[in-house]
Amino acid sequence: MLEKIDLTKKLEKQSYREKMEALELELGRLQRECHAYKIPVMIVLEGFGASGKGVQIGKLIQALDPRGFRVHAITGETEEEQKYPFIRRFWIKTPENGKIAIYDTSWYRRVLADRFSGNTEKEELEDSYAAICSFEEQLTAGGTVMIKLFLAIDQKEQKKRFEKLLESKETAWRVSREDWEKNEKYDSYVRMIEEALQRTDTDYAPWTIVEATDRRFATVKIYTTVIEALKEAVAEKKAEAGREISQETEETETWENRELEESVLAKVDLTKSYTEKEYHKKKKKLQKKIRKLHGELYRRQIPVIIGFEGWDAGGKGGAIKRLTEKMDPRGFTVNTTAAPNDYEKAHHYLWRFWKNVPKKGHVAVYDRTWYGRVMVERIEGFCTKKEWQRAFKEINDMEAQFVQSGAIVLKFWMQIDKEEQRKRFEERQKNPEKQWKITEEDWRNRDKWDAYEEAVNEMLIRTSTPEAPWVIVEGNCKYYARIKVLEAVIEAIEKRLESR
Amino acid sequence: MLEKIDLTKKLEKQSYREKMEALELELGRLQRECHAYKIPVMIVLEGFGASGKGVQIGKLIQALDPRGFRVHAITGETEEEQKYPFIRRFWIKTPENGKIAIYDTSWYRRVLADRFSGNTEKEELEDSYAAICSFEEQLTAGGTVMIKLFLAIDQKEQKKRFEKLLESKETAWRVSREDWEKNEKYDSYVRMIEEALQRTDTDYAPWTIVEATDRRFATVKIYTTVIEALKEAVAEKKAEAGREISQETEETETWENRELEESVLAKVDLTKSYTEKEYHKKKKKLQKKIRKLHGELYRRQIPVIIGFEGWDAGGKGGAIKRLTEKMDPRGFTVNTTAAPNDYEKAHHYLWRFWKNVPKKGHVAVYDRTWYGRVMVERIEGFCTKKEWQRAFKEINDMEAQFVQSGAIVLKFWMQIDKEEQRKRFEERQKNPEKQWKITEEDWRNRDKWDAYEEAVNEMLIRTSTPEAPWVIVEGNCKYYARIKVLEAVIEAIEKRLESR
């Protein structure tokens, strides 16, 4: 979940001030509503050392009535606390109905800091995750709103901040030996974090990653996240009470969240390209290599799952063709995922994909995938909001099971811009041999570009995991895109073959 | 969950025939309704070898339209199936909407038979449980009704059945070497089963234990369980569709289930007693012993959690007094659980118990406990059906966490009969010193005896686990009850001290 985030995001002072004025008022109002409806709220701030958790809590409480919240700064267990089950100290710090509890680090210490330092032993890990999930599930089932924020900065930024803290005597004490160790072993700490985020990113208590390089950006994102969660909880309570949702709430519904989230796709550099000559030379070499690796996969009985998603006319078909062209046809299948037929509709939405899982040693390529649930089904309303929200974890769980059974899992997002899509659509309409590829529906989908962009962005962030990563392919130049796909597949296979 | 069941239950032929006639009609009708409402149904039959799974499936399908169901006999994985993630072969066998799939053993093989035989390795176990829970959660969230039945017989009965099968050539092949091994190592197999049942007894896919010594009894219980589950699913669909639930469904609502379930308490032998002299002699010895053990617990830093539940005037107070009388008062606390106060009500129902968990080396006794959720709160409607149904797993999870942190956990149910209760109530009213102990509410609760008995029975079965067992105390003779409590606590402590 940390893979696809963009840590360069920032916000100018002027824009920040304007936004904050409205956000603070809104949060204050929502706190009063939560109090009136007796909704307990838990806000968890986790994140890298020096990512600014303390500062952000300071900003957050500015908008709150001090009688209604409490900040819990969580440190290592005291000797007294060690005499109890570890989750007890958090149970007793749960807020009463209508109150807000804010946690500066939390029960996640158990699977993060305490695990890193060796205080949580390996054989305690499973029980710890079970206790954490049980804790969050029980509380949210009982009506608590659980907001979990993870503040991210990169290794370099963290080092810079540590060094700055060390410059002054007044702040130097805040950087511990362990902090440095985590900075040095940043990658291995990130692996722990990824595992923790994935295993606990549930529909009842989802994580939000906060890009925290720019303090102002982070503050606005935190406010926005908290506000949206509270708004939803209040709306539900009102609906339960049978009352109309007030106009006021409706109006502010969409907020700035889109603006905050847009960038995974926006940052893709679509000018990347190869000449025809470069392309052919590279292609030849790579296809030869993949043919060899394909045989090796079969000998080692490793299954491979490769999903393709992307904009209409994004180049999925062409990339799949070049990927599989020289492979032994007995060893791969290409599965095309269209709208489910009646028989498929009569089953769980993941059923048809379970049916097509490749067996050991085989490669399965999917032209469109199970991610339809969180794109077209979400946008067209073919499933409920609850259903697509739940789907992120369901899909992550499924892919994790593929990985556990030994599979290599890769997902490609074929990115083009709107202008390029228009060109390709028009070309298809002019060319009699390609006319079948373009329908009225393609044009209609194009009108929903922004909605798709928002959905895709959330999908990329929530479902890119170290074991089953998304690869974003710069697709305006088809040559470039096809080579990138070949290279990524080869890299993933080689990595696996080396490691086991 | 197997601890408190009564394997002597049986049903006479005449009574069986009468019941079955109605049950078969009802099941047939419900199958048609599920088909009309497009509800997919999965019925899992697990159980000991020779417990009669095949026979019961034969009985079950007699009532069903053959076009609407399919039986899957699950055996070990084929070589082909081993090439996929283990859960795949079950995903592809899920029923389409409106159809019923019946499984003669199931995905639970992975954590039962295959684990016993060593085919599931230790490090695969956690992933297997995660895959199973994810599978069931995803399907039920998608609308599937999941009915899980576990057929139980005891070691002796199983041996008898195996021997009978061996007598004839036609059936001898059905008893394998592994079957015998499971019979010989019955206890260790039961531990695996207990773990599997507990970890997967969820509100969305709960287990029902079927006492299978008597074939007829088991058939009726299976029919009743399936009928109730389908009825509930159909009623929900109807409610969703905004229609009234038909009178027909309402009328048959309560069925015979109570009759089938009553016996945990009904079988308790309340004539057990000690004379005053026996009592004093035993008490003195046991209290001396417990004092010694209490010190040892402190030295070894082992916490102890002892819960008391039982009928009003069942003798909880007296037993607690004798249990703690000679203990060092610095090392134990007695927590009385009354109706929650306003502050407690403003929290999750388990919060106040987490607060009072004993620390290492201490003994905490609870006069009434967290089980109020599934007794008084259930019966008085202080929580919703969904809430108390969920509570069984929530409570098991909490107690499992106590056990993981090193605690000894014991729960006593103080059983008296209705006549004895009347005598004690009247005595309290006559005796000025005891009048405070009896209120109008006690008499009102007494009127709900049958409802409580049903709730208590379900509670004892669902929450008695090997690590946190219920001990049913025959309480008509107070002397007997107090001695039994002392003995049980001593036994549990000694067992722990020996084992670690």
PDB file of N, CA, C and O in Angstrom, chain B residues 151-200:
ATOM      1  N   LEU B 151     -20.860 -33.991  13.032  1.00  0.00           N
ATOM      2  CA  LEU B 151     -21.467 -35.192  13.609  1.00  0.00           C
ATOM      3  C   LEU B 151     -20.523 -35.835  14.614  1.00  0.00           C
ATOM      4  O   LEU B 151     -19.410 -36.237  14.261  1.00  0.00           O
ATOM      5  N   ALA B 152     -20.990 -35.926  15.862  1.00  0.00           N
ATOM      6  CA  ALA B 152     -20.123 -36.421  16.922  1.00  0.00           C
ATOM      7  C   ALA B 152     -20.578 -37.761  17.464  1.00  0.00           C
ATOM      8  O   ALA B 152     -21.772 -37.979  17.697  1.00  0.00           O
ATOM      9  N   ILE B 153     -19.642 -38.670  17.627  1.00  0.00           N
ATOM     10  CA  ILE B 153     -19.838 -39.897  18.402  1.00  0.00           C
ATOM     11  C   ILE B 153     -18.613 -40.052  19.287  1.00  0.00           C
ATOM     12  O   ILE B 153     -17.596 -39.408  19.046  1.00  0.00           O
ATOM     13  N   ASP B 154     -18.695 -40.903  20.310  1.00  0.00           N
ATOM     14  CA  ASP B 154     -17.515 -40.999  21.175  1.00  0.00           C
ATOM     15  C   ASP B 154     -16.606 -42.143  20.723  1.00  0.00           C
ATOM     16  O   ASP B 154     -16.924 -42.906  19.806  1.00  0.00           O
ATOM     17  N   GLN B 155     -15.468 -42.225  21.376  1.00  0.00           N
ATOM     18  CA  GLN B 155     -14.427 -43.171  20.961  1.00  0.00           C
ATOM     19  C   GLN B 155     -14.936 -44.612  20.958  1.00  0.00           C
ATOM     20  O   GLN B 155     -14.670 -45.381  20.031  1.00  0.00           O
ATOM     21  N   LYS B 156     -15.702 -44.963  21.992  1.00  0.00           N
ATOM     22  CA  LYS B 156     -16.189 -46.333  22.142  1.00  0.00           C
ATOM     23  C   LYS B 156     -17.184 -46.673  21.036  1.00  0.00           C
ATOM     24  O   LYS B 156     -17.114 -47.731  20.414  1.00  0.00           O
ATOM     25  N   GLU B 157     -18.096 -45.743  20.815  1.00  0.00           N
ATOM     26  CA  GLU B 157     -19.104 -45.947  19.777  1.00  0.00           C
ATOM     27  C   GLU B 157     -18.435 -46.096  18.410  1.00  0.00           C
ATOM     28  O   GLU B 157     -18.819 -46.934  17.601  1.00  0.00           O
ATOM     29  N   GLN B 158     -17.419 -45.275  18.187  1.00  0.00           N
ATOM     30  CA  GLN B 158     -16.727 -45.345  16.901  1.00  0.00           C
ATOM     31  C   GLN B 158     -16.064 -46.711  16.712  1.00  0.00           C
ATOM     32  O   GLN B 158     -16.168 -47.332  15.655  1.00  0.00           O
ATOM     33  N   LYS B 159     -15.421 -47.176  17.769  1.00  0.00           N
ATOM     34  CA  LYS B 159     -14.754 -48.475  17.697  1.00  0.00           C
ATOM     35  C   LYS B 159     -15.765 -49.572  17.371  1.00  0.00           C
ATOM     36  O   LYS B 159     -15.537 -50.427  16.515  1.00  0.00           O
ATOM     37  N   LYS B 160     -16.902 -49.510  18.062  1.00  0.00           N
ATOM     38  CA  LYS B 160     -17.964 -50.495  17.841  1.00  0.00           C
ATOM     39  C   LYS B 160     -18.394 -50.484  16.378  1.00  0.00           C
ATOM     40  O   LYS B 160     -18.554 -51.525  15.747  1.00  0.00           O
ATOM     41  N   ARG B 161     -18.552 -49.289  15.825  1.00  0.00           N
ATOM     42  CA  ARG B 161     -19.019 -49.186  14.433  1.00  0.00           C
ATOM     43  C   ARG B 161     -17.962 -49.712  13.457  1.00  0.00           C
ATOM     44  O   ARG B 161     -18.298 -50.370  12.489  1.00  0.00           O
ATOM     45  N   PHE B 162     -16.711 -49.375  13.725  1.00  0.00           N
ATOM     46  CA  PHE B 162     -15.642 -49.885  12.866  1.00  0.00           C
ATOM     47  C   PHE B 162     -15.654 -51.423  12.864  1.00  0.00           C
ATOM     48  O   PHE B 162     -15.558 -52.058  11.817  1.00  0.00           O
ATOM     49  N   GLU B 163     -15.779 -51.986  14.056  1.00  0.00           N
ATOM     50  CA  GLU B 163     -15.762 -53.446  14.161  1.00  0.00           C
ATOM     51  C   GLU B 163     -16.915 -54.072  13.398  1.00  0.00           C
ATOM     52  O   GLU B 163     -16.767 -55.093  12.745  1.00  0.00           O
ATOM     53  N   LYS B 164     -18.063 -53.412  13.474  1.00  0.00           N
ATOM     54  CA  LYS B 164     -19.216 -53.934  12.764  1.00  0.00           C
ATOM     55  C   LYS B 164     -18.992 -53.868  11.246  1.00  0.00           C
ATOM     56  O   LYS B 164     -19.338 -54.803  10.519  1.00  0.00           O
ATOM     57  N   LEU B 165     -18.400 -52.788  10.801  1.00  0.00           N
ATOM     58  CA  LEU B 165     -18.123 -52.661   9.366  1.00  0.00           C
ATOM     59  C   LEU B 165     -17.151 -53.753   8.910  1.00  0.00           C
ATOM     60  O   LEU B 165     -17.256 -54.288   7.808  1.00  0.00           O
ATOM     61  N   LEU B 166     -16.213 -54.093   9.793  1.00  0.00           N
ATOM     62  CA  LEU B 166     -15.206 -55.088   9.431  1.00  0.00           C
ATOM     63  C   LEU B 166     -15.780 -56.502   9.340  1.00  0.00           C
ATOM     64  O   LEU B 166     -15.227 -57.371   8.673  1.00  0.00           O
ATOM     65  N   GLU B 167     -16.892 -56.721  10.019  1.00  0.00           N
ATOM     66  CA  GLU B 167     -17.484 -58.070  10.027  1.00  0.00           C
ATOM     67  C   GLU B 167     -17.874 -58.548   8.634  1.00  0.00           C
ATOM     68  O   GLU B 167     -17.830 -59.730   8.335  1.00  0.00           O
ATOM     69  N   SER B 168     -18.291 -57.604   7.794  1.00  0.00           N
ATOM     70  CA  SER B 168     -18.738 -58.006   6.469  1.00  0.00           C
ATOM     71  C   SER B 168     -17.739 -57.571   5.410  1.00  0.00           C
ATOM     72  O   SER B 168     -17.177 -56.472   5.472  1.00  0.00           O
ATOM     73  N   LYS B 169     -17.531 -58.420   4.442  1.00  0.00           N
ATOM     74  CA  LYS B 169     -16.603 -58.097   3.367  1.00  0.00           C
ATOM     75  C   LYS B 169     -17.039 -56.869   2.587  1.00  0.00           C
ATOM     76  O   LYS B 169     -16.229 -56.128   2.036  1.00  0.00           O
ATOM     77  N   GLU B 170     -18.348 -56.711   2.498  1.00  0.00           N
ATOM     78  CA  GLU B 170     -18.864 -55.611   1.685  1.00  0.00           C
ATOM     79  C   GLU B 170     -18.607 -54.231   2.285  1.00  0.00           C
ATOM     80  O   GLU B 170     -18.650 -53.227   1.590  1.00  0.00           O
ATOM     81  N   THR B 171     -18.387 -54.203   3.575  1.00  0.00           N
ATOM     82  CA  THR B 171     -18.201 -52.888   4.205  1.00  0.00           C
ATOM     83  C   THR B 171     -16.795 -52.722   4.783  1.00  0.00           C
ATOM     84  O   THR B 171     -16.399 -51.611   5.133  1.00  0.00           O
ATOM     85  N   ALA B 172     -16.055 -53.815   4.855  1.00  0.00           N
ATOM     86  CA  ALA B 172     -14.750 -53.770   5.535  1.00  0.00           C
ATOM     87  C   ALA B 172     -13.802 -52.746   4.897  1.00  0.00           C
ATOM     88  O   ALA B 172     -13.046 -52.064   5.587  1.00  0.00           O
ATOM     89  N   TRP B 173     -13.875 -52.604   3.589  1.00  0.00           N
ATOM     90  CA  TRP B 173     -12.982 -51.673   2.888  1.00  0.00           C
ATOM     91  C   TRP B 173     -13.170 -50.234   3.347  1.00  0.00           C
ATOM     92  O   TRP B 173     -12.318 -49.379   3.127  1.00  0.00           O
ATOM     93  N   ARG B 174     -14.294 -49.967   3.951  1.00  0.00           N
ATOM     94  CA  ARG B 174     -14.560 -48.576   4.342  1.00  0.00           C
ATOM     95  C   ARG B 174     -13.766 -48.141   5.570  1.00  0.00           C
ATOM     96  O   ARG B 174     -13.725 -46.950   5.897  1.00  0.00           O
ATOM     97  N   VAL B 175     -13.185 -49.094   6.281  1.00  0.00           N
ATOM     98  CA  VAL B 175     -12.406 -48.742   7.470  1.00  0.00           C
ATOM     99  C   VAL B 175     -10.916 -48.792   7.122  1.00  0.00           C
ATOM    100  O   VAL B 175     -10.365 -49.859   6.872  1.00  0.00           O
ATOM    101  N   SER B 176     -10.295 -47.631   7.120  1.00  0.00           N
ATOM    102  CA  SER B 176      -8.893 -47.585   6.710  1.00  0.00           C
ATOM    103  C   SER B 176      -7.971 -47.625   7.927  1.00  0.00           C
ATOM    104  O   SER B 176      -8.410 -47.482   9.072  1.00  0.00           O
ATOM    105  N   ARG B 177      -6.702 -47.793   7.639  1.00  0.00           N
ATOM    106  CA  ARG B 177      -5.719 -47.769   8.713  1.00  0.00           C
ATOM    107  C   ARG B 177      -5.752 -46.418   9.437  1.00  0.00           C
ATOM    108  O   ARG B 177      -5.646 -46.328  10.647  1.00  0.00           O
ATOM    109  N   GLU B 178      -5.963 -45.373   8.643  1.00  0.00           N
ATOM    110  CA  GLU B 178      -6.013 -44.035   9.241  1.00  0.00           C
ATOM    111  C   GLU B 178      -7.214 -43.858  10.152  1.00  0.00           C
ATOM    112  O   GLU B 178      -7.154 -43.141  11.144  1.00  0.00           O
ATOM    113  N   ASP B 179      -8.320 -44.494   9.774  1.00  0.00           N
ATOM    114  CA  ASP B 179      -9.502 -44.429  10.636  1.00  0.00           C
ATOM    115  C   ASP B 179      -9.182 -45.014  12.007  1.00  0.00           C
ATOM    116  O   ASP B 179      -9.507 -44.439  13.041  1.00  0.00           O
ATOM    117  N   TRP B 180      -8.511 -46.166  11.988  1.00  0.00           N
ATOM    118  CA  TRP B 180      -8.155 -46.787  13.266  1.00  0.00           C
ATOM    119  C   TRP B 180      -7.215 -45.903  14.066  1.00  0.00           C
ATOM    120  O   TRP B 180      -7.324 -45.788  15.276  1.00  0.00           O
ATOM    121  N   GLU B 181      -6.313 -45.288  13.334  1.00  0.00           N
ATOM    122  CA  GLU B 181      -5.353 -44.442  14.032  1.00  0.00           C
ATOM    123  C   GLU B 181      -6.063 -43.286  14.734  1.00  0.00           C
ATOM    124  O   GLU B 181      -5.753 -42.927  15.859  1.00  0.00           O
ATOM    125  N   LYS B 182      -7.039 -42.715  14.029  1.00  0.00           N
ATOM    126  CA  LYS B 182      -7.803 -41.622  14.638  1.00  0.00           C
ATOM    127  C   LYS B 182      -8.590 -42.111  15.840  1.00  0.00           C
ATOM    128  O   LYS B 182      -8.790 -41.377  16.795  1.00  0.00           O
ATOM    129  N   ASN B 183      -9.050 -43.356  15.761  1.00  0.00           N
ATOM    130  CA  ASN B 183      -9.777 -43.892  16.913  1.00  0.00           C
ATOM    131  C   ASN B 183      -8.829 -44.085  18.096  1.00  0.00           C
ATOM    132  O   ASN B 183      -9.151 -43.747  19.238  1.00  0.00           O
ATOM    133  N   GLU B 184      -7.659 -44.610  17.794  1.00  0.00           N
ATOM    134  CA  GLU B 184      -6.699 -44.837  18.883  1.00  0.00           C
ATOM    135  C   GLU B 184      -6.239 -43.522  19.499  1.00  0.00           C
ATOM    136  O   GLU B 184      -6.110 -43.397  20.702  1.00  0.00           O
ATOM    137  N   LYS B 185      -5.979 -42.546  18.623  1.00  0.00           N
ATOM    138  CA  LYS B 185      -5.544 -41.233  19.131  1.00  0.00           C
ATOM    139  C   LYS B 185      -6.721 -40.259  19.177  1.00  0.00           C
ATOM    140  O   LYS B 185      -6.600 -39.096  18.793  1.00  0.00           O
ATOM    141  N   TYR B 186      -7.854 -40.770  19.639  1.00  0.00           N
ATOM    142  CA  TYR B 186      -9.090 -39.989  19.656  1.00  0.00           C
ATOM    143  C   TYR B 186      -8.897 -38.622  20.324  1.00  0.00           C
ATOM    144  O   TYR B 186      -9.290 -37.597  19.786  1.00  0.00           O
ATOM    145  N   ASP B 187      -8.243 -38.631  21.468  1.00  0.00           N
ATOM    146  CA  ASP B 187      -8.089 -37.378  22.221  1.00  0.00           C
ATOM    147  C   ASP B 187      -7.299 -36.329  21.457  1.00  0.00           C
ATOM    148  O   ASP B 187      -7.638 -35.157  21.457  1.00  0.00           O
ATOM    149  N   SER B 188      -6.243 -36.781  20.812  1.00  0.00           N
ATOM    150  CA  SER B 188      -5.431 -35.784  20.114  1.00  0.00           C
ATOM    151  C   SER B 188      -6.155 -35.290  18.859  1.00  0.00           C
ATOM    152  O   SER B 188      -6.033 -34.141  18.455  1.00  0.00           O
ATOM    153  N   TYR B 189      -6.945 -36.182  18.254  1.00  0.00           N
ATOM    154  CA  TYR B 189      -7.750 -35.729  17.112  1.00  0.00           C
ATOM    155  C   TYR B 189      -8.823 -34.743  17.571  1.00  0.00           C
ATOM    156  O   TYR B 189      -9.085 -33.741  16.900  1.00  0.00           O
ATOM    157  N   VAL B 190      -9.400 -35.020  18.736  1.00  0.00           N
ATOM    158  CA  VAL B 190     -10.424 -34.105  19.269  1.00  0.00           C
ATOM    159  C   VAL B 190      -9.841 -32.708  19.494  1.00  0.00           C
ATOM    160  O   VAL B 190     -10.495 -31.704  19.253  1.00  0.00           O
ATOM    161  N   ARG B 191      -8.587 -32.650  19.912  1.00  0.00           N
ATOM    162  CA  ARG B 191      -7.988 -31.328  20.121  1.00  0.00           C
ATOM    163  C   ARG B 191      -7.903 -30.536  18.814  1.00  0.00           C
ATOM    164  O   ARG B 191      -8.143 -29.341  18.776  1.00  0.00           O
ATOM    165  N   MET B 192      -7.544 -31.238  17.740  1.00  0.00           N
ATOM    166  CA  MET B 192      -7.523 -30.570  16.434  1.00  0.00           C
ATOM    167  C   MET B 192      -8.919 -30.087  16.034  1.00  0.00           C
ATOM    168  O   MET B 192      -9.089 -29.004  15.495  1.00  0.00           O
ATOM    169  N   ILE B 193      -9.903 -30.948  16.285  1.00  0.00           N
ATOM    170  CA  ILE B 193     -11.283 -30.596  15.931  1.00  0.00           C
ATOM    171  C   ILE B 193     -11.727 -29.375  16.723  1.00  0.00           C
ATOM    172  O   ILE B 193     -12.284 -28.424  16.169  1.00  0.00           O
ATOM    173  N   GLU B 194     -11.458 -29.404  18.022  1.00  0.00           N
ATOM    174  CA  GLU B 194     -11.851 -28.277  18.878  1.00  0.00           C
ATOM    175  C   GLU B 194     -11.254 -26.975  18.340  1.00  0.00           C
ATOM    176  O   GLU B 194     -11.925 -25.955  18.246  1.00  0.00           O
ATOM    177  N   GLU B 195      -9.986 -27.026  18.001  1.00  0.00           N
ATOM    178  CA  GLU B 195      -9.334 -25.820  17.491  1.00  0.00           C
ATOM    179  C   GLU B 195     -10.023 -25.349  16.223  1.00  0.00           C
ATOM    180  O   GLU B 195     -10.323 -24.166  16.051  1.00  0.00           O
ATOM    181  N   ALA B 196     -10.304 -26.301  15.331  1.00  0.00           N
ATOM    182  CA  ALA B 196     -10.928 -25.932  14.058  1.00  0.00           C
ATOM    183  C   ALA B 196     -12.327 -25.348  14.283  1.00  0.00           C
ATOM    184  O   ALA B 196     -12.695 -24.328  13.689  1.00  0.00           O
ATOM    185  N   LEU B 197     -13.098 -25.960  15.157  1.00  0.00           N
ATOM    186  CA  LEU B 197     -14.467 -25.483  15.399  1.00  0.00           C
ATOM    187  C   LEU B 197     -14.433 -24.074  15.982  1.00  0.00           C
ATOM    188  O   LEU B 197     -15.145 -23.175  15.542  1.00  0.00           O
ATOM    189  N   GLN B 198     -13.558 -23.912  16.971  1.00  0.00           N
ATOM    190  CA  GLN B 198     -13.503 -22.620  17.641  1.00  0.00           C
ATOM    191  C   GLN B 198     -13.068 -21.499  16.705  1.00  0.00           C
ATOM    192  O   GLN B 198     -13.622 -20.417  16.727  1.00  0.00           O
ATOM    193  N   ARG B 199     -12.063 -21.776  15.902  1.00  0.00           N
ATOM    194  CA  ARG B 199     -11.508 -20.716  15.058  1.00  0.00           C
ATOM    195  C   ARG B 199     -12.434 -20.357  13.911  1.00  0.00           C
ATOM    196  O   ARG B 199     -12.245 -19.343  13.249  1.00  0.00           O
ATOM    197  N   THR B 200     -13.417 -21.196  13.644  1.00  0.00           N
ATOM    198  CA  THR B 200     -14.263 -20.937  12.479  1.00  0.00           C
ATOM    199  C   THR B 200     -15.737 -20.850  12.849  1.00  0.00           C
ATOM    200  O   THR B 200     -16.595 -20.899  11.978  1.00  0.00           O
TER     201      THR B 200
END
